[in-house]
Amino acid sequence: MATDTASEWAFPAIRGVQAGGEYYSIMVRLRDISRPFAPVDAKLPPELRAQRVLSRTRVPKIADYITSNPTSYTLPALVGAVDGLPRFEPGHEKSHMGTLYIPRDMTVAVLDGQHRRAAVAMALSQEYVRKRRGSLGDESICVTLFVDAGLEKAQQRFADLNRFAVRPNNSLGLLYDHRDELAKLTRAVVRDVFLFHQLTDGEKTSVSGGSNKLFALASIHAATRALLAGFSGSFETARQIAVEFWTELTRVMPDWHEVGLGKIRASALRDRCVHAHAVVLEALGRVGNALLRERREDWKSVLTKLGTLDWSRAHRRWEGRAVVNSRVLKNAASVILTANLIKHHLGLELAIDERRYEPAQVGKDDRPGDEALRAVPGATAA
């Protein structure tokens, strides 16, 4: 696709106009992607660059993604800027399609996609690709190329390109991810556990406000990961274990069923009880993991004891665990502390690493001590 002559590169291109200026969409073979584009010089101060410094940890991940999915990888277009005026020759008079000629001594900077560019080069190296090196190199990527005059214009484009960039939230990413095994398992759990299917929001990271959903897909994903921690069986076995546990759990949560029947609004239950929040759902996953390991024969009967646990946010036992200063919070520590209280209520022993989070009198009384009443640093709203 590119013609490597002594003086210039030639690319098939489509010419367009944006903001009164010309730009081009060019097709570049993957084997050529590193050649015309200048790498970012990390030694330059940021004010003399139009791009962030390359992160060496991101590049191998993208390269692995490309080589692990040779028939289904997706690489978005790169965005670059030419510091100068390239020559465009239309295929015929007044055509927007033709050939773009870029002098080899003209600077071409990558404004968006430098990690993709570096990852492609890594994927083509002998370390990552052997048998497929030739065919991968023949594949192509689109590059949107702007004609800029100087560093300031290129920096402004970089700022504008990232101005409105928003990553998809965790739930939506899980909903659409068909590669990740745990994401597929989570979707199967939501599909097969009736109450989850009825009350799960697959698009938001958390549910709050007036939503009448109880769970976010991201929360069920985290809880199922905790439930199956250390499990090494097949996908189908893991699905059966997870579906059976969560189905059984929903049976001993009458408040959840009341929401499903429309007798209680989810928002009202969130205001009143902790078990309508993500921190407790993930804690229940941790508890389930312990139950299935330690009480495999009678775990269902042990689980029924949850029916005697007071889930009210106002109950002092939750303060310093799922609740801090009257707010339901979630981080790694609050999940463990909440799971510890539930395990104690069910008569399960705490692991050594779980005991480290506890005040001295837990085991004698299921109320947190003064230490647990302090706000947990780094917590986020559940």
Short mmCIF file of C-alpha atoms in Angstrom, two decimals:
data_model
loop_
_atom_site.label_atom_id
_atom_site.label_comp_id
_atom_site.label_asym_id
_atom_site.label_seq_id
_atom_site.Cartn_x
_atom_site.Cartn_y
_atom_site.Cartn_z
CA MET A 1 0.00 0.00 0.00
CA ALA A 2 2.91 2.34 0.61
CA THR A 3 5.57 3.02 -2.02
CA ASP A 4 8.99 3.38 -0.45
CA THR A 5 11.05 5.60 -2.75
CA ALA A 6 14.18 7.53 -2.03
CA SER A 7 12.26 10.76 -1.52
CA GLU A 8 8.68 10.06 -0.46
CA TRP A 9 5.98 7.70 0.73
CA ALA A 10 2.85 7.13 -1.36
CA PHE A 11 -0.44 5.98 0.20
CA PRO A 12 -3.88 5.34 -1.28
CA ALA A 13 -6.01 8.07 0.26
CA ILE A 14 -9.39 9.75 0.51
CA ARG A 15 -9.32 13.53 0.86
CA GLY A 16 -11.75 15.36 3.11
CA VAL A 17 -12.30 18.78 4.67
CA GLN A 18 -12.82 19.46 8.36
CA ALA A 19 -12.81 22.84 10.12
CA GLY A 20 -11.82 24.41 6.81
CA GLY A 21 -8.68 22.33 6.45
CA GLU A 22 -7.76 19.25 4.45
CA TYR A 23 -7.29 15.86 6.00
CA TYR A 24 -6.82 12.37 4.57
CA SER A 25 -7.80 8.82 5.37
CA ILE A 26 -4.98 6.54 4.29
CA MET A 27 -4.57 2.77 4.40
CA VAL A 28 -1.24 1.53 5.74
CA ARG A 29 0.00 -2.05 5.80
CA LEU A 30 0.84 -3.20 9.31
CA ARG A 31 4.41 -3.94 8.29
CA ASP A 32 4.79 -0.28 7.25
CA ILE A 33 3.13 1.35 10.24
CA SER A 34 6.34 2.13 12.11
CA ARG A 35 8.25 3.65 9.20
CA PRO A 36 6.64 7.00 8.32
CA PHE A 37 5.53 7.88 11.85
CA ALA A 38 7.99 9.49 14.20
CA PRO A 39 8.10 7.94 17.71
CA VAL A 40 7.60 10.20 20.71
CA ASP A 41 10.90 11.40 22.14
CA ALA A 42 10.54 10.81 25.88
CA LYS A 43 13.57 12.99 26.56
CA LEU A 44 11.73 16.08 25.34
CA PRO A 45 9.84 18.08 27.99
CA PRO A 46 6.04 17.77 27.65
CA GLU A 47 5.66 21.32 26.34
CA LEU A 48 7.76 20.35 23.31
CA ARG A 49 5.72 17.23 22.51
CA ALA A 50 2.25 16.70 21.02
CA GLN A 51 1.70 13.30 22.66
CA ARG A 52 2.11 11.56 26.01
CA VAL A 53 5.13 9.34 26.66
CA LEU A 54 4.73 5.73 25.56
CA SER A 55 3.72 3.38 28.39
CA ARG A 56 5.82 0.24 28.04
CA THR A 57 3.34 -1.83 30.10
CA ARG A 58 0.44 -1.22 27.71
CA VAL A 59 2.24 -2.19 24.51
CA PRO A 60 2.75 -5.94 25.27
CA LYS A 61 -0.90 -6.27 26.33
CA ILE A 62 -2.11 -4.91 23.00
CA ALA A 63 0.41 -7.05 21.11
CA ASP A 64 -0.80 -10.15 22.97
CA TYR A 65 -4.38 -9.20 22.14
CA ILE A 66 -3.55 -8.99 18.41
CA THR A 67 -1.66 -12.29 18.28
CA SER A 68 -4.16 -14.14 20.50
CA ASN A 69 -7.08 -13.12 18.29
CA PRO A 70 -5.65 -13.30 14.76
CA THR A 71 -9.05 -13.69 13.09
CA SER A 72 -11.07 -11.32 15.26
CA TYR A 73 -8.85 -8.50 16.58
CA THR A 74 -10.03 -4.92 16.05
CA LEU A 75 -7.69 -1.94 15.78
CA PRO A 76 -9.27 1.53 15.56
CA ALA A 77 -7.80 4.08 13.20
CA LEU A 78 -4.70 5.99 14.22
CA VAL A 79 -4.74 9.79 14.09
CA GLY A 80 -1.66 11.59 12.87
CA ALA A 81 -0.48 15.03 11.81
CA VAL A 82 1.87 16.01 9.01
CA ASP A 83 3.99 19.06 9.75
CA GLY A 84 4.04 20.38 6.22
CA LEU A 85 2.10 20.16 3.00
CA PRO A 86 1.96 16.70 1.39
CA ARG A 87 1.00 16.25 -2.24
CA PHE A 88 -2.33 14.71 -3.21
CA GLU A 89 -3.00 13.41 -6.72
CA PRO A 90 -6.66 12.54 -7.39
CA GLY A 91 -7.41 9.37 -9.30
CA HIS A 92 -9.27 11.47 -11.84
CA GLU A 93 -10.39 15.07 -12.13
CA LYS A 94 -12.32 16.36 -9.08
CA SER A 95 -12.11 12.96 -7.36
CA HIS A 96 -11.66 12.77 -3.58
CA MET A 97 -9.86 9.45 -3.97
CA GLY A 98 -6.27 9.23 -5.07
CA THR A 99 -2.72 8.98 -3.81
CA LEU A 100 -1.10 10.97 -1.01
CA TYR A 101 2.65 11.59 -1.35
CA ILE A 102 4.53 12.46 1.84
CA PRO A 103 8.19 13.54 1.61
CA ARG A 104 10.37 11.27 3.70
CA ASP A 105 11.95 14.23 5.47
CA MET A 106 8.55 15.55 6.59
CA THR A 107 7.61 14.88 10.25
CA VAL A 108 4.53 12.68 10.70
CA ALA A 109 3.44 12.48 14.35
CA VAL A 110 0.92 10.06 15.88
CA LEU A 111 -1.59 12.05 17.93
CA ASP A 112 -3.78 9.12 18.90
CA GLY A 113 -2.79 5.44 18.76
CA GLN A 114 0.93 5.43 19.48
CA HIS A 115 0.49 2.36 21.71
CA ARG A 116 -1.33 0.55 18.89
CA ARG A 117 1.48 1.49 16.50
CA ALA A 118 4.15 0.16 18.88
CA ALA A 119 2.10 -2.97 19.64
CA VAL A 120 1.75 -3.79 15.95
CA ALA A 121 5.54 -3.57 15.60
CA MET A 122 5.94 -5.86 18.60
CA ALA A 123 3.35 -8.31 17.27
CA LEU A 124 5.26 -8.52 13.99
CA SER A 125 8.53 -9.26 15.74
CA GLN A 126 9.84 -12.82 15.81
CA GLU A 127 9.15 -13.03 19.54
CA TYR A 128 5.38 -12.73 19.06
CA VAL A 129 4.69 -14.03 15.57
CA ARG A 130 6.51 -16.71 13.64
CA LYS A 131 4.28 -18.59 11.24
CA ARG A 132 1.85 -15.72 10.72
CA ARG A 133 4.36 -12.91 10.39
CA GLY A 134 3.90 -12.47 6.66
CA SER A 135 0.09 -12.55 6.57
CA LEU A 136 -0.26 -10.23 9.56
CA GLY A 137 2.09 -7.74 7.97
CA ASP A 138 -0.06 -7.69 4.83
CA GLU A 139 -3.12 -6.62 6.80
CA SER A 140 -3.84 -2.93 7.16
CA ILE A 141 -4.95 -0.14 9.45
CA CYS A 142 -6.59 3.16 8.68
CA VAL A 143 -4.82 6.40 9.58
CA THR A 144 -6.62 9.73 9.71
CA LEU A 145 -3.98 12.27 8.77
CA PHE A 146 -4.33 16.00 9.37
CA VAL A 147 -2.19 18.67 7.75
CA ASP A 148 -0.84 20.84 10.56
CA ALA A 149 1.53 23.75 10.72
CA GLY A 150 3.64 23.53 13.83
CA LEU A 151 3.68 22.06 17.32
CA GLU A 152 0.95 24.24 18.81
CA LYS A 153 -1.65 23.05 16.30
CA ALA A 154 -0.68 19.40 16.87
CA GLN A 155 -0.90 19.82 20.66
CA GLN A 156 -4.35 21.34 20.31
CA ARG A 157 -5.49 18.39 18.21
CA PHE A 158 -4.20 15.98 20.87
CA ALA A 159 -6.15 17.86 23.55
CA ASP A 160 -9.29 17.91 21.41
CA LEU A 161 -9.05 14.21 20.56
CA ASN A 162 -9.04 13.33 24.26
CA ARG A 163 -11.52 15.99 25.36
CA PHE A 164 -14.60 13.81 25.06
CA ALA A 165 -13.05 10.35 25.32
CA VAL A 166 -15.04 8.14 27.72
CA ARG A 167 -14.33 4.49 28.44
CA PRO A 168 -17.40 2.23 28.57
CA ASN A 169 -18.38 1.49 32.15
CA ASN A 170 -17.62 -1.90 33.69
CA SER A 171 -21.12 -3.32 33.29
CA LEU A 172 -21.39 -2.44 29.61
CA GLY A 173 -17.88 -3.75 28.98
CA LEU A 174 -18.81 -7.07 30.63
CA LEU A 175 -22.07 -7.25 28.71
CA TYR A 176 -20.28 -6.94 25.38
CA ASP A 177 -17.08 -8.90 26.15
CA HIS A 178 -17.25 -12.36 24.56
CA ARG A 179 -13.59 -13.24 25.13
CA ASP A 180 -13.33 -13.08 28.93
CA GLU A 181 -14.47 -16.32 30.58
CA LEU A 182 -15.66 -14.68 33.81
CA ALA A 183 -17.64 -12.11 31.83
CA LYS A 184 -19.35 -14.95 29.93
CA LEU A 185 -19.96 -16.76 33.21
CA THR A 186 -21.48 -13.64 34.77
CA ARG A 187 -23.88 -13.24 31.86
CA ALA A 188 -24.85 -16.92 32.22
CA VAL A 189 -25.52 -16.42 35.93
CA VAL A 190 -27.74 -13.42 35.26
CA ARG A 191 -29.58 -15.36 32.57
CA ASP A 192 -30.11 -18.49 34.69
CA VAL A 193 -30.81 -17.03 38.15
CA PHE A 194 -34.37 -15.77 37.84
CA LEU A 195 -34.16 -12.93 40.34
CA PHE A 196 -30.85 -11.70 38.92
CA HIS A 197 -32.30 -11.77 35.41
CA GLN A 198 -35.24 -9.71 36.64
CA LEU A 199 -33.37 -7.18 38.77
CA THR A 200 -29.96 -6.63 37.09
CA ASP A 201 -28.95 -3.50 35.22
CA GLY A 202 -26.58 -4.53 32.43
CA GLU A 203 -25.56 -1.01 31.45
CA LYS A 204 -24.58 0.89 34.61
CA THR A 205 -21.67 0.37 36.97
CA SER A 206 -23.90 0.86 40.00
CA VAL A 207 -27.61 1.26 40.60
CA SER A 208 -28.91 4.14 42.63
CA GLY A 209 -31.46 6.88 42.71
CA GLY A 210 -34.84 5.97 41.32
CA SER A 211 -33.76 2.79 39.49
CA ASN A 212 -35.91 -0.21 40.30
CA LYS A 213 -33.02 -2.60 39.58
CA LEU A 214 -31.23 -4.04 42.59
CA PHE A 215 -27.95 -5.14 41.04
CA ALA A 216 -25.45 -3.92 38.45
CA LEU A 217 -23.85 -6.49 36.16
CA ALA A 218 -20.44 -5.30 37.37
CA SER A 219 -21.46 -6.07 40.97
CA ILE A 220 -22.58 -9.60 40.11
CA HIS A 221 -19.30 -10.07 38.22
CA ALA A 222 -17.28 -9.07 41.31
CA ALA A 223 -19.43 -11.21 43.61
CA THR A 224 -19.16 -14.26 41.33
CA ARG A 225 -15.39 -13.79 41.09
CA ALA A 226 -15.26 -13.85 44.91
CA LEU A 227 -17.53 -16.91 45.02
CA LEU A 228 -15.31 -18.90 42.64
CA ALA A 229 -11.91 -17.72 43.88
CA GLY A 230 -9.48 -20.63 43.69
CA PHE A 231 -11.81 -22.72 41.53
CA SER A 232 -10.04 -24.53 38.69
CA GLY A 233 -12.77 -26.58 36.99
CA SER A 234 -14.47 -26.24 33.63
CA PHE A 235 -16.70 -23.37 32.55
CA GLU A 236 -19.83 -25.52 32.74
CA THR A 237 -19.01 -26.77 36.25
CA ALA A 238 -18.32 -23.22 37.39
CA ARG A 239 -21.63 -22.09 35.88
CA GLN A 240 -23.53 -24.82 37.71
CA ILE A 241 -21.89 -23.98 41.04
CA ALA A 242 -22.52 -20.25 40.66
CA VAL A 243 -26.12 -20.61 39.48
CA GLU A 244 -26.94 -23.06 42.26
CA PHE A 245 -25.42 -20.85 44.96
CA TRP A 246 -26.97 -17.58 43.81
CA THR A 247 -30.36 -19.23 43.25
CA GLU A 248 -30.28 -20.64 46.77
CA LEU A 249 -29.19 -17.30 48.18
CA THR A 250 -32.08 -15.46 46.54
CA ARG A 251 -34.49 -17.89 48.22
CA VAL A 252 -33.42 -16.70 51.67
CA MET A 253 -33.66 -13.01 50.75
CA PRO A 254 -37.39 -12.25 50.94
CA ASP A 255 -36.82 -8.50 50.56
CA TRP A 256 -35.28 -9.10 47.13
CA HIS A 257 -38.37 -11.04 46.08
CA GLU A 258 -40.58 -8.23 47.32
CA VAL A 259 -38.77 -5.92 44.91
CA GLY A 260 -39.20 -8.44 42.12
CA LEU A 261 -42.92 -8.64 42.82
CA GLY A 262 -43.21 -4.86 42.85
CA LYS A 263 -44.25 -4.74 46.51
CA ILE A 264 -41.15 -2.73 47.51
CA ARG A 265 -39.31 -0.22 45.37
CA ALA A 266 -35.60 -0.99 44.97
CA SER A 267 -34.72 2.58 45.91
CA ALA A 268 -36.65 2.24 49.17
CA LEU A 269 -34.86 -1.00 50.00
CA ARG A 270 -31.48 0.63 49.27
CA ASP A 271 -32.36 3.44 51.66
CA ARG A 272 -33.33 1.01 54.40
CA CYS A 273 -31.08 -2.05 54.09
CA VAL A 274 -27.43 -2.88 53.38
CA HIS A 275 -28.19 -6.10 51.48
CA ALA A 276 -29.44 -4.03 48.55
CA HIS A 277 -25.91 -2.73 47.95
CA ALA A 278 -22.87 -4.03 46.04
CA VAL A 279 -20.65 -4.28 49.12
CA VAL A 280 -22.91 -6.93 50.66
CA LEU A 281 -23.38 -8.81 47.39
CA GLU A 282 -19.61 -9.20 46.99
CA ALA A 283 -19.28 -10.07 50.68
CA LEU A 284 -21.87 -12.80 50.16
CA GLY A 285 -19.71 -14.13 47.33
CA ARG A 286 -16.79 -14.40 49.76
CA VAL A 287 -19.02 -16.11 52.31
CA GLY A 288 -20.28 -18.51 49.66
CA ASN A 289 -16.71 -19.44 48.75
CA ALA A 290 -16.04 -20.40 52.38
CA LEU A 291 -19.34 -22.26 52.68
CA LEU A 292 -18.75 -24.37 49.60
CA ARG A 293 -15.26 -25.27 50.79
CA GLU A 294 -15.96 -25.89 54.47
CA ARG A 295 -19.60 -27.02 54.58
CA ARG A 296 -20.05 -28.67 51.22
CA GLU A 297 -22.60 -31.20 52.53
CA ASP A 298 -24.94 -28.82 54.38
CA TRP A 299 -24.18 -25.35 52.99
CA LYS A 300 -27.80 -24.78 52.00
CA SER A 301 -29.07 -25.28 55.53
CA VAL A 302 -26.34 -23.00 56.90
CA LEU A 303 -27.34 -20.33 54.38
CA THR A 304 -30.88 -20.22 55.77
CA LYS A 305 -29.48 -18.53 58.88
CA LEU A 306 -29.21 -15.36 56.81
CA GLY A 307 -32.95 -15.04 57.38
CA THR A 308 -32.28 -14.12 61.01
CA LEU A 309 -29.72 -11.43 60.23
CA ASP A 310 -30.86 -7.83 60.64
CA TRP A 311 -29.92 -6.08 57.37
CA SER A 312 -31.06 -2.65 58.49
CA ARG A 313 -28.57 0.14 57.70
CA ALA A 314 -29.40 1.64 61.09
CA HIS A 315 -28.15 -1.41 62.99
CA ARG A 316 -24.87 -0.58 64.68
CA ARG A 317 -23.20 -3.87 63.67
CA TRP A 318 -22.84 -2.59 60.07
CA GLU A 319 -21.14 0.67 61.08
CA GLY A 320 -17.45 0.52 60.19
CA ARG A 321 -18.09 -2.35 57.83
CA ALA A 322 -20.70 -1.80 55.12
CA VAL A 323 -21.61 1.60 56.57
CA VAL A 324 -19.35 4.48 57.56
CA ASN A 325 -20.84 7.65 59.00
CA SER A 326 -24.32 6.56 57.84
CA ARG A 327 -23.17 6.01 54.21
CA VAL A 328 -22.94 2.62 52.53
CA LEU A 329 -19.38 2.37 51.19
CA LYS A 330 -17.45 -0.22 49.21
CA ASN A 331 -13.77 -1.03 48.93
CA ALA A 332 -11.67 -4.13 49.53
CA ALA A 333 -11.58 -3.63 53.32
CA SER A 334 -15.31 -2.97 53.67
CA VAL A 335 -16.12 -6.11 51.66
CA ILE A 336 -13.91 -8.24 53.93
CA LEU A 337 -15.27 -6.67 57.12
CA THR A 338 -18.84 -7.17 55.94
CA ALA A 339 -18.13 -10.78 54.94
CA ASN A 340 -16.53 -11.37 58.34
CA LEU A 341 -19.68 -10.32 60.15
CA ILE A 342 -21.84 -12.54 57.95
CA LYS A 343 -19.47 -15.49 58.43
CA HIS A 344 -19.56 -14.97 62.19
CA HIS A 345 -23.37 -14.97 62.10
CA LEU A 346 -23.33 -18.26 60.16
CA GLY A 347 -20.83 -19.82 62.55
CA LEU A 348 -17.93 -19.92 60.09
CA GLU A 349 -14.32 -19.44 61.15
CA LEU A 350 -12.42 -16.42 59.89
CA ALA A 351 -9.22 -16.98 57.96
CA ILE A 352 -6.00 -15.52 59.37
CA ASP A 353 -5.90 -12.70 56.81
CA GLU A 354 -9.55 -11.87 57.60
CA ARG A 355 -8.86 -11.70 61.34
CA ARG A 356 -6.29 -8.97 60.75
CA TYR A 357 -9.12 -6.59 59.88
CA GLU A 358 -10.99 -7.27 63.11
CA PRO A 359 -11.07 -5.54 66.52
CA ALA A 360 -10.20 -7.72 69.50
CA GLN A 361 -13.68 -8.68 70.68
CA VAL A 362 -15.07 -10.10 67.41
CA GLY A 363 -15.85 -13.73 68.11
CA LYS A 364 -17.41 -12.76 71.44
CA ASP A 365 -19.80 -10.24 69.95
CA ASP A 366 -20.76 -9.54 66.35
CA ARG A 367 -20.67 -5.78 66.88
CA PRO A 368 -17.61 -3.93 65.56
CA GLY A 369 -15.33 -2.37 68.11
CA ASP A 370 -14.08 1.21 68.18
CA GLU A 371 -11.41 0.45 65.59
CA ALA A 372 -13.99 -0.69 63.05
CA LEU A 373 -16.11 2.38 63.70
CA ARG A 374 -13.47 4.56 62.07
CA ALA A 375 -13.98 5.40 58.42
CA VAL A 376 -12.21 3.00 56.09
CA PRO A 377 -9.78 5.05 53.95
CA GLY A 378 -10.17 4.98 50.21
CA ALA A 379 -13.76 3.74 50.27
CA THR A 380 -16.19 4.52 47.50
CA ALA A 381 -19.94 4.74 47.46
CA ALA A 382 -21.54 1.32 46.92
#
